[in-house]
PDB file of C-alpha atoms in Angstrom:
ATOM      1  CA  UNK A  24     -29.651  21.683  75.892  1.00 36.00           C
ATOM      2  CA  UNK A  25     -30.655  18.220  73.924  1.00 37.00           C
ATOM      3  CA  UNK A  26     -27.682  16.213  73.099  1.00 40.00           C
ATOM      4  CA  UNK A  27     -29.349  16.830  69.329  1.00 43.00           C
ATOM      5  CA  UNK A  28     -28.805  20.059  69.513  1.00 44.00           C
ATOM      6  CA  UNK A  29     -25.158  19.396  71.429  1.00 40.00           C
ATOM      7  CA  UNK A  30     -24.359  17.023  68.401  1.00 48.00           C
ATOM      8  CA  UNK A  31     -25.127  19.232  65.632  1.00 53.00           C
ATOM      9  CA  UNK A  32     -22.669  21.974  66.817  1.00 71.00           C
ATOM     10  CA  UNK A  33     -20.046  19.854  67.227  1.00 89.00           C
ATOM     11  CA  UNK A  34     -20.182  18.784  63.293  1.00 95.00           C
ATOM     12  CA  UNK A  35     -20.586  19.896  60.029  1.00 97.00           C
ATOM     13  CA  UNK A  36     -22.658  18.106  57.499  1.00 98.00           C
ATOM     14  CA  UNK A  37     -21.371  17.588  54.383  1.00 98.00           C
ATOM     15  CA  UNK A  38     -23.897  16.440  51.463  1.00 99.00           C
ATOM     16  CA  UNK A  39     -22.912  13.768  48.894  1.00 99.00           C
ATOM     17  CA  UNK A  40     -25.039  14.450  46.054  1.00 98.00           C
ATOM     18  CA  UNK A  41     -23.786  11.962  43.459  1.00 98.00           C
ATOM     19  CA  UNK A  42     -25.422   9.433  41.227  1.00 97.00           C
ATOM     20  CA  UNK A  43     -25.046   5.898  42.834  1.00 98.00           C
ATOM     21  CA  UNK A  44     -27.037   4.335  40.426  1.00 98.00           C
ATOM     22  CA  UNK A  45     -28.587   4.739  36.616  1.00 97.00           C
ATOM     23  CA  UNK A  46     -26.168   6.309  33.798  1.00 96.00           C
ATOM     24  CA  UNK A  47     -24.036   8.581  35.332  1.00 95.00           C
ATOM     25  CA  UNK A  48     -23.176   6.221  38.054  1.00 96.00           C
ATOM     26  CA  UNK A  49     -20.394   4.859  36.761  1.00 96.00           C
ATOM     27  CA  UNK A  50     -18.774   8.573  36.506  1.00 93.00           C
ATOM     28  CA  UNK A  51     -20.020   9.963  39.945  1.00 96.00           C
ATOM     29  CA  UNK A  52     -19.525   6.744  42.013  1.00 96.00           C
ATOM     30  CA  UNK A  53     -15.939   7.978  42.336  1.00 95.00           C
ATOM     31  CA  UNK A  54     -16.450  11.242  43.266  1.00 96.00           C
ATOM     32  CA  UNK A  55     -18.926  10.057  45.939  1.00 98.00           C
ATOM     33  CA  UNK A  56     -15.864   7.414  47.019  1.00 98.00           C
ATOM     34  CA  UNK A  57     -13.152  10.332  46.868  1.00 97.00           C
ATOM     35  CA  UNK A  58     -15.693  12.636  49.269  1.00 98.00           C
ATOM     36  CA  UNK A  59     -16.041  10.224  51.308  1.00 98.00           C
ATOM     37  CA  UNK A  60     -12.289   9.125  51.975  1.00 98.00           C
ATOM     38  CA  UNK A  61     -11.480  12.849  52.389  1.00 98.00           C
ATOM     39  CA  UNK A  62     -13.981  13.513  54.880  1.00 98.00           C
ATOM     40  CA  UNK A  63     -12.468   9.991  56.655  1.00 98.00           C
ATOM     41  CA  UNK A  64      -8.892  11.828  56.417  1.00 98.00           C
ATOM     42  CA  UNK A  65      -9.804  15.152  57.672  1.00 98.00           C
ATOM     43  CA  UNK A  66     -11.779  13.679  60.748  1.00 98.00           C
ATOM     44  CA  UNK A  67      -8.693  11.797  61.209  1.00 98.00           C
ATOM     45  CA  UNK A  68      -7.020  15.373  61.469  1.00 97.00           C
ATOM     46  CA  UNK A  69      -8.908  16.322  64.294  1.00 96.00           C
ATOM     47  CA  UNK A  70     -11.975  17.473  61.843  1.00 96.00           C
ATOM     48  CA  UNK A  71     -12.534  21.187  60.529  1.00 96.00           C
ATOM     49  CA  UNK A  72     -12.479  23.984  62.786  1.00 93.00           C
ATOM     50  CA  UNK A  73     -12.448  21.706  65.688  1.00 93.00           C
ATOM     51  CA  UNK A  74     -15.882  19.744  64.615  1.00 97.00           C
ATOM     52  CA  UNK A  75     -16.085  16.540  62.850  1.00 97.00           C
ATOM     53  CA  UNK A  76     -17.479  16.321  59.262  1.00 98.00           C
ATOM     54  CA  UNK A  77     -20.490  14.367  58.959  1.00 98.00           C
ATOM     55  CA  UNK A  78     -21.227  13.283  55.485  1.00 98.00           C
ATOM     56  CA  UNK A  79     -24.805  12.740  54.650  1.00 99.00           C
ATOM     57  CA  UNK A  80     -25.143  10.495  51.101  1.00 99.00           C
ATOM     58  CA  UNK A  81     -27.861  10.694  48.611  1.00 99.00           C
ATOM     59  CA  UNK A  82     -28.904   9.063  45.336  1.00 98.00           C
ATOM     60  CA  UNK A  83     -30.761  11.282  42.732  1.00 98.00           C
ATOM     61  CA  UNK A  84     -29.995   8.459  40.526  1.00 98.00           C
ATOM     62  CA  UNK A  85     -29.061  10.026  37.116  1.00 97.00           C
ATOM     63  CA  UNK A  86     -32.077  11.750  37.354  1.00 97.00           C
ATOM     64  CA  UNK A  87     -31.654  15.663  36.860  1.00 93.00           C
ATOM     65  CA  UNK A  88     -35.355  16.912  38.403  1.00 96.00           C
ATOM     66  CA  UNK A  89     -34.595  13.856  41.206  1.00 98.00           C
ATOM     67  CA  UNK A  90     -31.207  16.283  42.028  1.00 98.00           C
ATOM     68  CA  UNK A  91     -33.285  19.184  42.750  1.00 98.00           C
ATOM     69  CA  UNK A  92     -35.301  16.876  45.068  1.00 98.00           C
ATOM     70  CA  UNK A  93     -32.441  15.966  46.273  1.00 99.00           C
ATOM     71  CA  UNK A  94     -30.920  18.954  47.165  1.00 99.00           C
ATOM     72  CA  UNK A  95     -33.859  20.234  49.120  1.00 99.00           C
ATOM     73  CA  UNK A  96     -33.395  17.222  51.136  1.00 99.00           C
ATOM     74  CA  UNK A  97     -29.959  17.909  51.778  1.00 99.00           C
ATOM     75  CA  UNK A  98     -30.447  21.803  52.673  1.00 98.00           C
ATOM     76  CA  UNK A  99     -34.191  21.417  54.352  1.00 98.00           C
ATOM     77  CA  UNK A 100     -34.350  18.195  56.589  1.00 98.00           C
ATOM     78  CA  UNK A 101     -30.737  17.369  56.468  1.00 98.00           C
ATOM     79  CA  UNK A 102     -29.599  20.205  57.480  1.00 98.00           C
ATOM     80  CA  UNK A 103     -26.339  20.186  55.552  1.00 98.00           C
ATOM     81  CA  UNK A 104     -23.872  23.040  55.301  1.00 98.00           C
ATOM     82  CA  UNK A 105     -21.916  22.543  52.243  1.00 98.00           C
ATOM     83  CA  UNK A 106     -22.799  19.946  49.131  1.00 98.00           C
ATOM     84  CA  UNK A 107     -20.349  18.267  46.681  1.00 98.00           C
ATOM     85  CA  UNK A 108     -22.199  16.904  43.918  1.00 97.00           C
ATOM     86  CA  UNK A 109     -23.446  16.716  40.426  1.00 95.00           C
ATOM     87  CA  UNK A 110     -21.289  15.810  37.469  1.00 91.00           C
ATOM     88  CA  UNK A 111     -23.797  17.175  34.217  1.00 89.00           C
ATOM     89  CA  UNK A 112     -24.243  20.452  33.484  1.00 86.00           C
ATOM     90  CA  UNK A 113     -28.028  19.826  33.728  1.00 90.00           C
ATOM     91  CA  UNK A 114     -28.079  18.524  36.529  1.00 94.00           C
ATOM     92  CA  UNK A 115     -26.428  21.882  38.039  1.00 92.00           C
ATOM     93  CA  UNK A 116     -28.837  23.772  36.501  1.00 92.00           C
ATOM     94  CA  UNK A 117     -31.562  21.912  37.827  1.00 96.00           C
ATOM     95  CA  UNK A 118     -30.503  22.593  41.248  1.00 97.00           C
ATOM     96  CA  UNK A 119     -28.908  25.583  40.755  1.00 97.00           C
ATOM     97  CA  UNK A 120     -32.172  27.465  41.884  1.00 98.00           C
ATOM     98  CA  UNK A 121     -32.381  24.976  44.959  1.00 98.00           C
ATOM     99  CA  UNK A 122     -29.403  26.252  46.209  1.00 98.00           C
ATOM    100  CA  UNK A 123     -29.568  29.935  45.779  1.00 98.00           C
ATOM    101  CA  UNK A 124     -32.797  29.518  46.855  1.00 98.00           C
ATOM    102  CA  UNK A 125     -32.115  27.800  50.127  1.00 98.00           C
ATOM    103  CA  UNK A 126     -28.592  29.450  50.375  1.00 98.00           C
ATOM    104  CA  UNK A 127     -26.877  26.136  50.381  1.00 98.00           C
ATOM    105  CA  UNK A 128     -23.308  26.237  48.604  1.00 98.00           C
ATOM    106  CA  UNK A 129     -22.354  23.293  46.199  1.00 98.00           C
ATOM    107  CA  UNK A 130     -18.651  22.240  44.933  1.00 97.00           C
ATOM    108  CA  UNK A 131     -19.343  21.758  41.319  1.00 93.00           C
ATOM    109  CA  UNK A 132     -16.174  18.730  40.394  1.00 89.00           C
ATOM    110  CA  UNK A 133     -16.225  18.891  37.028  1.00 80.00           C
ATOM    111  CA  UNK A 134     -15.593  21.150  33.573  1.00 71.00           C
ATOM    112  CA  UNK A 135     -18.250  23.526  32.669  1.00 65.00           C
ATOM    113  CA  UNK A 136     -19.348  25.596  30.364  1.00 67.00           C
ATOM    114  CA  UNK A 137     -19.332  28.620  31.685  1.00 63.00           C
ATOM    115  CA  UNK A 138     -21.714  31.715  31.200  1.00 71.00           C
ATOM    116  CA  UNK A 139     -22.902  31.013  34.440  1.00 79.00           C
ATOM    117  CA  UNK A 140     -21.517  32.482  37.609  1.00 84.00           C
ATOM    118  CA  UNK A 141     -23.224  32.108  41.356  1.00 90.00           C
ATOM    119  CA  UNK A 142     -22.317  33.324  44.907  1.00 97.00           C
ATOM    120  CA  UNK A 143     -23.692  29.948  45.985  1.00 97.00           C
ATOM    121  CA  UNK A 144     -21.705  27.421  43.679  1.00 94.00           C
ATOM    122  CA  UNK A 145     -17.944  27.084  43.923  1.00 90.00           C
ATOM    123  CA  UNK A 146     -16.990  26.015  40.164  1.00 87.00           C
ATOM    124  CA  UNK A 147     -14.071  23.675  40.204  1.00 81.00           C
ATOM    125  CA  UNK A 148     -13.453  22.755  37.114  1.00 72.00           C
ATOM    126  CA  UNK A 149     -12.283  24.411  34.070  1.00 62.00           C
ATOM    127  CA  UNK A 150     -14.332  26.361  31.578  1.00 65.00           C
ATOM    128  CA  UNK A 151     -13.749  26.770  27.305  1.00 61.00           C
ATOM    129  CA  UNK A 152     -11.623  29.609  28.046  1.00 64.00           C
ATOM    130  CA  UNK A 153      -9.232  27.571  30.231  1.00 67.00           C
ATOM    131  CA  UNK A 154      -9.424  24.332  27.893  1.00 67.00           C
ATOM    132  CA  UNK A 155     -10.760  24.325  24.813  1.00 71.00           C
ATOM    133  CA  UNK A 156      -9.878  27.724  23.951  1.00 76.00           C
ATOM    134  CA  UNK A 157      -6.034  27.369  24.581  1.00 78.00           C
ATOM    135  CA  UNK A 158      -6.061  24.368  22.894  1.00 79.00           C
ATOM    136  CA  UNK A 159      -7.273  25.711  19.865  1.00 80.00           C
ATOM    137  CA  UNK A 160      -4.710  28.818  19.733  1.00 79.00           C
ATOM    138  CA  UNK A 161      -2.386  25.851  20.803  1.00 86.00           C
ATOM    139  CA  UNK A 162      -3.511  24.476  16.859  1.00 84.00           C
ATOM    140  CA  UNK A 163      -3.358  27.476  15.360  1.00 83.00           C
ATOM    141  CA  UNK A 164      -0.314  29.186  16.511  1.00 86.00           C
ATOM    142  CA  UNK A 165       1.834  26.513  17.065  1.00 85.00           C
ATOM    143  CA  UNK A 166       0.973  23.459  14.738  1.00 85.00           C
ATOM    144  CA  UNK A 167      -0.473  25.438  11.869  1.00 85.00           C
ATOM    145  CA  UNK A 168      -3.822  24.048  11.673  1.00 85.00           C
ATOM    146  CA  UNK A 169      -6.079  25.785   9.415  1.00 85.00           C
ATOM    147  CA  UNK A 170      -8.995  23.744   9.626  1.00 84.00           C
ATOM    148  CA  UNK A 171     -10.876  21.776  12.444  1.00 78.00           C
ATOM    149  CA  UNK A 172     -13.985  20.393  13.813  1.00 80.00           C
ATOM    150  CA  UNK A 173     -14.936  20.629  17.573  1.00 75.00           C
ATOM    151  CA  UNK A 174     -17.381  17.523  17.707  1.00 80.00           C
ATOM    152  CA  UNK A 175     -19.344  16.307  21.162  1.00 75.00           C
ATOM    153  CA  UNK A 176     -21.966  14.590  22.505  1.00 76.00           C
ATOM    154  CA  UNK A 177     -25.695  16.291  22.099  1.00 74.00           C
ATOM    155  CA  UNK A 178     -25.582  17.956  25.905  1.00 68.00           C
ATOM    156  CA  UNK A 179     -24.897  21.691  27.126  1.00 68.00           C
ATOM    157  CA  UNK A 180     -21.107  21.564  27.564  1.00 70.00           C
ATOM    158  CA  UNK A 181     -20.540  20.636  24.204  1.00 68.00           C
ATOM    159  CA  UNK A 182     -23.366  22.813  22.500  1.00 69.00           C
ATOM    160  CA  UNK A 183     -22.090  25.929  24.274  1.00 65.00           C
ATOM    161  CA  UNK A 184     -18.355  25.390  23.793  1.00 67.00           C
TER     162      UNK A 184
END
């Protein structure tokens, strides 16, 4: 047996698919940072399931079709077994198909929108009926607001909440 092949059993590969650079960088920087200390702690631990975790960092730049590029990266040469990335809604979508595709599985960090569930995508953060829906009987019920505007930036969370 190569010690290639010796070397790739003994770890899993964790992919960092965060912006480094371009707009969202200064957003996703710190989740790539916070990946990267945990996988530094757990390996401290003794690793996962007796193997070390072995992250592998990309840049798709704050570019949503470069994530899907990215992604098949990750799963196809890389050889990853898990991703953490992304931080848009579109840029989940675009790889969305990538991973289901591939069969990769990707911690989504953030608040979504919901109306969108996949066996391949472990969704983190909350969704309108977790956040902006209790918030809003929170108004209602409690305060006595009549009246209100939900306002947000021109992308998908805020058009579908």
């Amino acid at each position: 047996m190569s010690a290639g092949i010796v070397q790739a059993a003994d770890t899993i590969k964790v992919g960092v698919l965060h912006s480094l650079s371009g707009t969202m960088a200064i957003s996703e920087t710190t989740l790539k940072d916070t990946v990267l200390m945990l996988v530094e702690e757990q390996n401290k631990k003794g690793g996962l399931l007796g193997k070390k975790l072995e992250p592998v960092v990309v840049d798709p730049a704050s570019n949503w079709p470069l994530f899907a590029e990215k992604t098949k990266e990750l799963l196809g040469k890389e050889k990853v077994d898990v991703i953490f990335g992304c931080w848009t809604s579109v840029s989940r979508k675009s790889v969305l198909p990538v991973i289901e595709e591939m069969n990769g599985l990707l911690f989504y960090p953030v608040q979504y929108e919901g109306e969108e569930s996949s066996k391949n995508v472990f969704y983190t953060g909350a969704a309108p009926n977790q956040q902006a829906i209790p918030a809003v009987d929170y108004l209602m019920n409690e305060v006595g607001v009549k009246r209100w505007v939900l306002a947000g930036t021109d992308y998908v969370y805020p058009r579908t909440t």
